[in-house]
Coordinates of C-alpha atoms and ligand atoms in Angstrom, one line a residue:
M1108 CA 38.9 11.7 3.7
L1109 CA 36.4 14.4 4.9
S1110 CA 36.2 17.5 2.8
V1111 CA 36.6 20.2 5.5
P1112 CA 36.1 23.8 4.3
I1113 CA 39.2 25.8 4.0
K1114 CA 39.5 29.6 4.8
K1115 CA 42.2 32.1 3.9
L1116 CA 44.1 34.3 6.3
N1117 CA 44.9 37.9 5.5
N1118 CA 48.3 36.8 4.2
G1119 CA 46.8 34.2 1.9
M1120 CA 47.6 31.3 4.1
P1121 CA 45.0 28.5 3.8
I1122 CA 43.6 27.2 7.1
P1123 CA 40.8 24.6 7.9
C1124 CA 37.6 26.0 9.3
I1125 CA 38.0 23.8 12.5
G1126 CA 41.0 22.4 14.4
M1127 CA 41.9 20.5 17.5
G1128 CA 43.0 22.0 20.8
T1129 CA 45.8 20.3 22.8
F1130 CA 45.5 21.8 26.3
G1131 CA 45.1 18.9 28.6
S1132 CA 43.5 21.2 31.3
D1133 CA 45.9 19.8 33.9
R1134 CA 43.7 16.6 33.7
Y1135 CA 45.1 14.7 30.7
T1136 CA 48.7 13.6 30.4
P1137 CA 50.9 14.7 27.5
L1138 CA 50.8 11.1 26.2
Q1139 CA 46.9 11.0 26.2
V1140 CA 46.9 14.3 24.3
S1141 CA 49.6 13.3 21.8
E1142 CA 47.8 10.0 21.1
A1143 CA 44.6 12.0 20.4
V1144 CA 46.6 14.1 17.9
R1145 CA 47.8 10.8 16.3
G1146 CA 44.2 9.6 15.9
A1147 CA 43.0 13.0 14.8
I1148 CA 45.6 13.2 11.9
K1149 CA 44.4 9.7 10.8
Y1150 CA 40.8 10.9 10.8
G1151 CA 41.5 14.1 8.8
Y1152 CA 42.3 16.9 11.2
R1153 CA 44.9 19.2 9.8
L1154 CA 44.9 22.2 12.2
F1155 CA 46.4 21.7 15.7
D1156 CA 46.5 24.4 18.4
C1157 CA 49.6 23.9 20.5
A1158 CA 51.4 26.0 23.1
S1159 CA 54.7 25.7 25.0
V1160 CA 52.8 26.1 28.3
Y1161 CA 50.7 23.0 27.6
G1162 CA 53.8 21.0 28.4
N1163 CA 53.2 18.4 25.7
E1164 CA 54.9 19.8 22.6
D1165 CA 57.7 17.2 22.6
L1166 CA 55.3 14.2 22.5
I1167 CA 53.0 15.9 20.0
G1168 CA 56.1 16.7 17.9
H1169 CA 57.0 13.0 17.9
V1170 CA 53.5 12.2 16.5
F1171 CA 53.8 14.9 13.8
D1172 CA 57.3 13.6 12.9
E1173 CA 56.0 10.0 12.5
A1174 CA 52.9 10.9 10.6
I1175 CA 55.0 13.0 8.1
K1176 CA 57.7 10.3 7.8
N1177 CA 55.1 7.5 7.4
G1178 CA 53.5 9.5 4.5
E1179 CA 50.2 9.8 6.4
V1180 CA 50.2 13.5 6.0
K1181 CA 52.3 16.1 4.1
R1182 CA 53.9 18.8 6.2
E1183 CA 52.5 21.4 3.9
D1184 CA 49.0 20.2 4.5
L1185 CA 49.3 20.7 8.3
V1186 CA 48.5 24.0 10.0
I1187 CA 50.4 23.9 13.3
T1188 CA 50.1 26.7 15.8
S1189 CA 52.1 27.4 18.9
K1190 CA 52.3 30.3 21.5
V1191 CA 55.0 32.1 23.3
W1192 CA 54.3 31.9 27.1
N1193 CA 54.1 35.0 29.3
D1194 CA 57.5 34.4 30.9
M1195 CA 59.3 34.6 27.5
H1196 CA 58.4 38.2 26.4
G1197 CA 61.9 39.7 27.2
K1198 CA 64.7 40.6 24.8
G1199 CA 65.6 37.5 22.7
D1200 CA 63.2 35.4 24.7
V1201 CA 60.5 35.2 22.0
L1202 CA 63.1 33.9 19.6
L1203 CA 64.4 31.4 22.1
S1204 CA 60.9 30.2 22.9
C1205 CA 60.1 29.7 19.2
A1206 CA 63.4 27.8 18.8
R1207 CA 62.5 25.5 21.6
T1208 CA 59.0 24.9 20.2
L1209 CA 60.5 24.2 16.8
R1210 CA 62.8 21.6 18.4
D1211 CA 60.0 20.1 20.5
L1212 CA 57.5 19.9 17.7
R1213 CA 60.3 18.7 15.3
L1214 CA 59.4 21.3 12.7
D1215 CA 61.3 23.7 10.4
Y1216 CA 58.6 26.3 10.7
I1217 CA 55.4 27.0 12.7
D1218 CA 52.3 28.0 10.7
I1219 CA 50.8 30.4 13.2
Y1220 CA 52.8 31.7 16.2
F1221 CA 50.7 33.5 18.9
V1222 CA 51.6 35.8 21.8
H1223 CA 49.6 33.8 24.3
W1224 CA 48.7 36.7 26.6
P1225 CA 49.4 40.4 26.1
F1226 CA 51.5 40.9 29.3
P1227 CA 54.5 39.1 30.8
N1228 CA 52.5 37.8 33.9
Y1229 CA 52.7 34.1 34.5
H1230 CA 51.6 31.5 37.0
A1231 CA 53.2 28.3 38.1
P1232 CA 51.7 25.3 36.2
G1233 CA 48.8 23.8 38.0
C1234 CA 48.5 26.7 40.5
D1235 CA 45.2 27.5 42.2
G1236 CA 43.0 30.4 41.4
D1237 CA 44.1 32.6 44.3
A1238 CA 47.8 32.3 43.3
R1239 CA 49.4 35.7 42.4
N1240 CA 52.8 36.4 41.1
P1241 CA 54.3 39.6 42.8
D1242 CA 56.1 40.4 39.5
S1243 CA 52.8 40.8 37.6
R1244 CA 52.0 44.1 36.0
P1245 CA 49.4 45.7 33.8
F1246 CA 49.6 45.8 30.0
F1247 CA 52.2 48.3 28.6
T1248 CA 52.1 49.0 24.9
E1249 CA 55.9 49.4 24.7
E1250 CA 56.5 46.0 26.4
F1251 CA 54.0 44.3 24.2
M1252 CA 55.5 45.9 21.0
A1253 CA 59.0 44.7 22.1
A1254 CA 57.7 41.2 22.1
W1255 CA 55.8 41.8 18.8
R1256 CA 59.0 43.1 17.1
Q1257 CA 60.5 39.7 17.8
M1258 CA 57.5 38.0 16.4
E1259 CA 57.9 40.1 13.2
K1260 CA 61.6 39.0 13.1
L1261 CA 60.5 35.4 13.3
A1262 CA 58.2 35.9 10.3
D1263 CA 61.0 37.7 8.4
M1264 CA 63.3 34.7 9.0
G1265 CA 60.6 32.3 7.7
L1266 CA 60.5 30.4 11.0
V1267 CA 56.8 31.2 11.4
R1268 CA 54.4 31.7 8.5
S1269 CA 51.9 33.9 10.3
I1270 CA 52.0 35.8 13.6
A1271 CA 49.0 36.3 15.8
M1272 CA 47.8 37.5 19.2
S1273 CA 45.6 35.9 21.9
N1274 CA 43.5 37.2 24.8
M1275 CA 43.4 40.7 23.4
T1276 CA 40.8 43.5 23.9
I1277 CA 39.7 46.2 21.5
P1278 CA 41.4 49.0 23.6
K1279 CA 44.7 47.1 23.4
L1280 CA 44.3 46.4 19.7
E1281 CA 43.6 50.0 19.1
Q1282 CA 47.0 50.8 20.7
V1283 CA 49.1 48.2 19.0
L1284 CA 47.7 47.6 15.5
P1285 CA 48.8 51.0 14.2
L1286 CA 52.3 50.1 15.4
C1287 CA 52.5 46.6 13.9
R1288 CA 54.7 46.3 10.8
I1289 CA 53.1 42.9 10.2
Q1290 CA 49.4 42.8 11.2
P1291 CA 48.3 39.7 13.1
A1292 CA 46.7 37.1 10.8
A1293 CA 44.5 35.8 13.6
I1294 CA 43.4 36.5 17.2
E1295 CA 42.6 33.6 19.6
M1296 CA 39.8 34.4 22.0
E1297 CA 37.2 32.7 24.1
L1298 CA 34.1 32.1 21.9
H1299 CA 31.1 29.9 22.6
P1300 CA 27.4 30.4 22.6
A1301 CA 27.5 31.8 26.2
F1302 CA 30.3 34.2 25.4
Q1303 CA 30.1 35.4 21.8
Q1304 CA 32.1 38.6 22.2
P1305 CA 30.2 40.3 19.3
E1306 CA 32.2 43.6 19.4
L1307 CA 35.6 42.0 19.4
F1308 CA 34.5 39.4 16.9
D1309 CA 33.2 42.1 14.5
Y1310 CA 36.2 44.3 15.1
C1311 CA 38.6 41.5 14.0
M1312 CA 36.4 40.5 11.0
N1313 CA 36.3 44.1 9.8
K1314 CA 40.1 44.3 10.0
G1315 CA 40.6 41.0 8.1
I1316 CA 41.9 39.3 11.3
Q1317 CA 40.6 35.7 11.7
P1318 CA 39.0 35.0 15.1
I1319 CA 40.1 31.6 16.4
G1320 CA 37.7 30.5 19.1
F1321 CA 39.0 28.7 22.2
C1322 CA 36.7 26.8 24.7
P1323 CA 34.2 26.4 21.9
I1324 CA 32.2 23.8 23.9
G1325 CA 32.5 25.9 27.1
S1326 CA 35.4 23.8 28.4
P1327 CA 33.5 21.5 30.7
D1328 CA 36.8 20.0 32.0
R1329 CA 38.7 23.3 32.5
P1330 CA 41.1 23.5 35.5
E1331 CA 39.4 24.1 38.9
R1332 CA 41.0 27.6 39.1
D1333 CA 38.9 28.6 36.1
V1334 CA 35.6 27.5 37.6
A1335 CA 33.5 30.2 39.4
P1336 CA 30.0 30.4 40.8
G1337 CA 27.6 31.6 38.1
D1338 CA 29.5 30.1 35.2
V1339 CA 27.1 28.9 32.5
T1340 CA 27.3 25.3 31.4
V1341 CA 27.2 25.9 27.7
T1342 CA 26.0 22.4 26.7
Q1343 CA 23.0 22.8 29.0
M1344 CA 21.8 26.1 27.6
P1345 CA 18.2 25.5 26.7
V1346 CA 18.5 26.8 23.1
I1347 CA 21.6 24.6 22.5
A1348 CA 19.9 21.5 24.0
E1349 CA 16.7 22.1 21.9
I1350 CA 18.6 22.5 18.6
A1351 CA 20.7 19.5 19.5
G1352 CA 17.5 17.5 20.0
A1353 CA 16.2 18.7 16.6
H1354 CA 19.3 17.5 14.8
G1355 CA 19.8 14.4 16.9
V1356 CA 23.3 15.4 18.0
H1357 CA 25.1 16.2 21.2
P1358 CA 24.9 19.9 22.3
A1359 CA 28.7 20.1 21.7
I1360 CA 28.1 19.5 18.0
V1361 CA 25.7 22.4 17.9
C1362 CA 28.3 24.7 19.4
L1363 CA 30.8 23.7 16.7
K1364 CA 28.4 24.1 13.8
W1365 CA 27.4 27.5 15.1
A1366 CA 31.0 28.5 15.5
V1367 CA 32.0 27.5 11.9
Q1368 CA 28.9 29.0 10.3
R1369 CA 29.4 32.3 12.2
G1370 CA 33.0 32.5 10.8
Q1371 CA 35.3 31.8 13.7
I1372 CA 37.6 28.8 13.7
P1373 CA 36.9 26.6 16.7
I1374 CA 39.6 24.4 18.2
P1375 CA 37.7 21.9 20.4
F1376 CA 39.7 19.5 22.6
S1377 CA 38.9 15.8 23.2
I1378 CA 41.0 12.7 23.7
R1379 CA 38.0 10.5 22.8
P1380 CA 38.0 9.3 19.2
D1381 CA 34.2 9.2 18.9
N1382 CA 34.0 12.8 20.1
Y1383 CA 36.9 14.3 18.1
E1384 CA 35.7 12.5 15.0
S1385 CA 32.2 13.8 15.3
N1386 CA 33.6 17.3 16.0
L1387 CA 35.3 17.3 12.6
R1388 CA 32.6 15.5 10.7
C1389 CA 29.8 17.8 11.9
V1390 CA 31.1 20.8 9.9
T1391 CA 30.7 18.8 6.7
E1392 CA 27.0 17.9 7.1
D1393 CA 23.6 19.1 8.2
P1394 CA 24.2 22.8 8.8
L1395 CA 22.1 24.9 11.3
S1396 CA 19.3 27.0 9.7
D1397 CA 19.4 30.8 9.7
D1398 CA 16.7 30.7 12.4
E1399 CA 18.8 28.4 14.6
M1400 CA 21.8 30.7 14.1
A1401 CA 19.7 33.7 15.1
R1402 CA 18.3 31.9 18.2
I1403 CA 21.9 31.1 19.4
A1404 CA 23.0 34.7 18.7
A1405 CA 20.1 36.0 20.9
A1406 CA 21.1 33.6 23.7
D1407 CA 24.5 35.1 24.5
K1408 CA 25.1 35.3 28.2
N1409 CA 28.3 37.4 28.2
C1410 CA 29.8 34.7 30.5
R1411 CA 33.6 34.6 30.3
L1412 CA 34.9 31.3 31.6
V1413 CA 38.7 31.9 31.4
K1414 CA 38.9 35.0 33.6
G1415 CA 42.7 35.0 33.9
Q1416 CA 42.7 36.1 37.6
V1417 CA 46.0 34.4 38.2
F1418 CA 47.6 37.0 36.0
L1419 CA 46.4 40.0 38.1
W1420 CA 48.9 42.5 39.5
E1421 CA 48.9 44.1 42.9
G1422 CA 46.3 46.8 43.2
A1423 CA 44.0 45.3 40.5
A1424 CA 40.4 45.1 41.8
D1425 CA 39.4 41.9 40.1
W1426 CA 39.8 39.8 36.9
R1427 CA 37.8 42.4 34.9
A1428 CA 40.9 44.6 35.0
L1429 CA 42.4 42.2 32.5
W1430 CA 39.7 42.8 30.0
D1431 CA 39.4 46.6 29.7
E1432 CA 35.6 46.3 30.1
D1433 CA 35.0 50.1 30.4
G1434 CA 36.8 50.7 27.1
R1435 CA 40.2 51.8 28.4
I1436 CA 43.3 49.9 29.3
C1437 CA 43.5 49.2 33.0
G1438 CA 46.7 50.4 34.7
W1439 CA 48.2 49.9 38.1
N1440 CA 45.1 51.2 40.0
N1441 CA 42.6 50.3 37.4
Ligands
NAP1856 N1 44.7 31.0 23.9 C1 44.3 30.7 25.1 O1 44.5 31.4 26.1 C2 43.5 29.4 25.3 C3 42.8 29.2 26.4 C4 42.0 28.0 26.6 C5 42.1 27.1 25.6 N2 42.8 27.3 24.5 C6 42.8 26.3 23.4 O2 41.5 25.9 23.1 C7 41.3 24.5 23.1 C8 39.9 24.1 23.5 O3 39.5 24.6 24.7 P1 39.2 23.7 25.9 O4 39.9 22.4 25.8 O5 39.4 24.5 27.2 O6 37.6 23.5 25.9 P2 36.5 22.9 24.9 O7 37.1 22.5 23.6 O8 35.4 23.9 24.8 O9 36.0 21.7 25.7 C9 36.7 20.5 25.8 C10 35.8 19.5 26.5 O10 34.6 19.2 25.7 C11 34.4 17.8 25.7 N3 34.0 17.4 24.3 C12 34.7 17.6 23.2 N4 34.0 17.2 22.1 C13 32.8 16.7 22.6 C14 31.7 16.0 22.0 N5 31.6 15.9 20.7 N6 30.7 15.6 22.8 C15 30.8 15.8 24.1 N7 31.8 16.4 24.8 C16 32.8 16.8 24.0 C17 35.7 17.2 26.0 O11 35.5 16.0 26.8 P3 36.0 14.6 26.3 O12 37.5 14.6 26.3 O13 35.4 13.7 27.3 O14 35.5 14.4 24.9 C18 36.5 18.2 26.8 O15 36.3 18.0 28.2 C19 42.4 24.1 24.1 O16 42.6 22.7 24.1 C20 43.5 24.9 23.7 O17 44.2 24.4 22.6 C21 43.5 28.4 24.3

């Protein structure tokens, strides 16, 4: 079994320094994804990033159940995350959503439960990039905190070990962190060499909140709605390709080594055993040098790939309104 480095969250919970994503990007069936989870457990993965909106928790739950019953893995050695989707932020809904996920994943508790997005705006599964929901609205602190209070209750009840946020910005965190009775243990955010989010990354690290990096390879198979002109192909960035050549590995591997050495926890997705095996193995051997780390840091392109435009509300200018880029939370008219 590979010896994957373990980190500790701010509540003392141990967590592997790399995990596996389970979003099939509207391209892979739930069965393909759950079979990848089965193979990944066998290979040594212990951290799995799930979400109710990925539409595959029931099949993945079946795999967890079998692996635990077969004695392949102990429940306490797994770190299983899930996320409450945007249409389940209302009174009682977060509790309900958690209960459904527990049923689907066949678990007594979830290790980390995330608020998937900080507002209750949702899109139909598989919708195209221009789709808008007329009920969408900007972020409101009170609404978010009403959902967070339910997250805190889930933690009190022992149904989730850690609670966490996703797709946050510094202005939103500045609003909500002082109001949280239980601080988030982690924040999931897009992080790869072309989108390093240094300010948000440092902000979280300074507050003892663990950044978990999604799309760590630049999500080459992401849904069409998330592909825009000008998007950088991370694995083709010259510095990544050069370093990959020097180490004799695929550029994806350089992205993952960089992520782990920087301190975020990447959660790469693959259904191909050769790829997901090398993704785990790479963090146990042949680290990048300080010079290589510095060259990647200098190559940041500030290129967000998951722009979230399907969550925009009426009156919002464009997707940048979701990300508070001028340092204040965007309201109805930006
Ligand atoms: N919180 C959020 O809002 C949010 C948003 C997006 C994603 N996520 C999470 O983050 C996870 C990862 O993001 P992602 O799936 O979008 O993108 P990703 O992990 O950056 O990229 C996945 C792609 O990389 C390829 N790949 C993986 N390992 C490889 C290797 N060793 N060599 C070559 N290619 C490789 C895979 O292709 P093959 O299958 O061909 O190997 C797959 O197409 C998701 O599954 C999900 O759990 C969370």
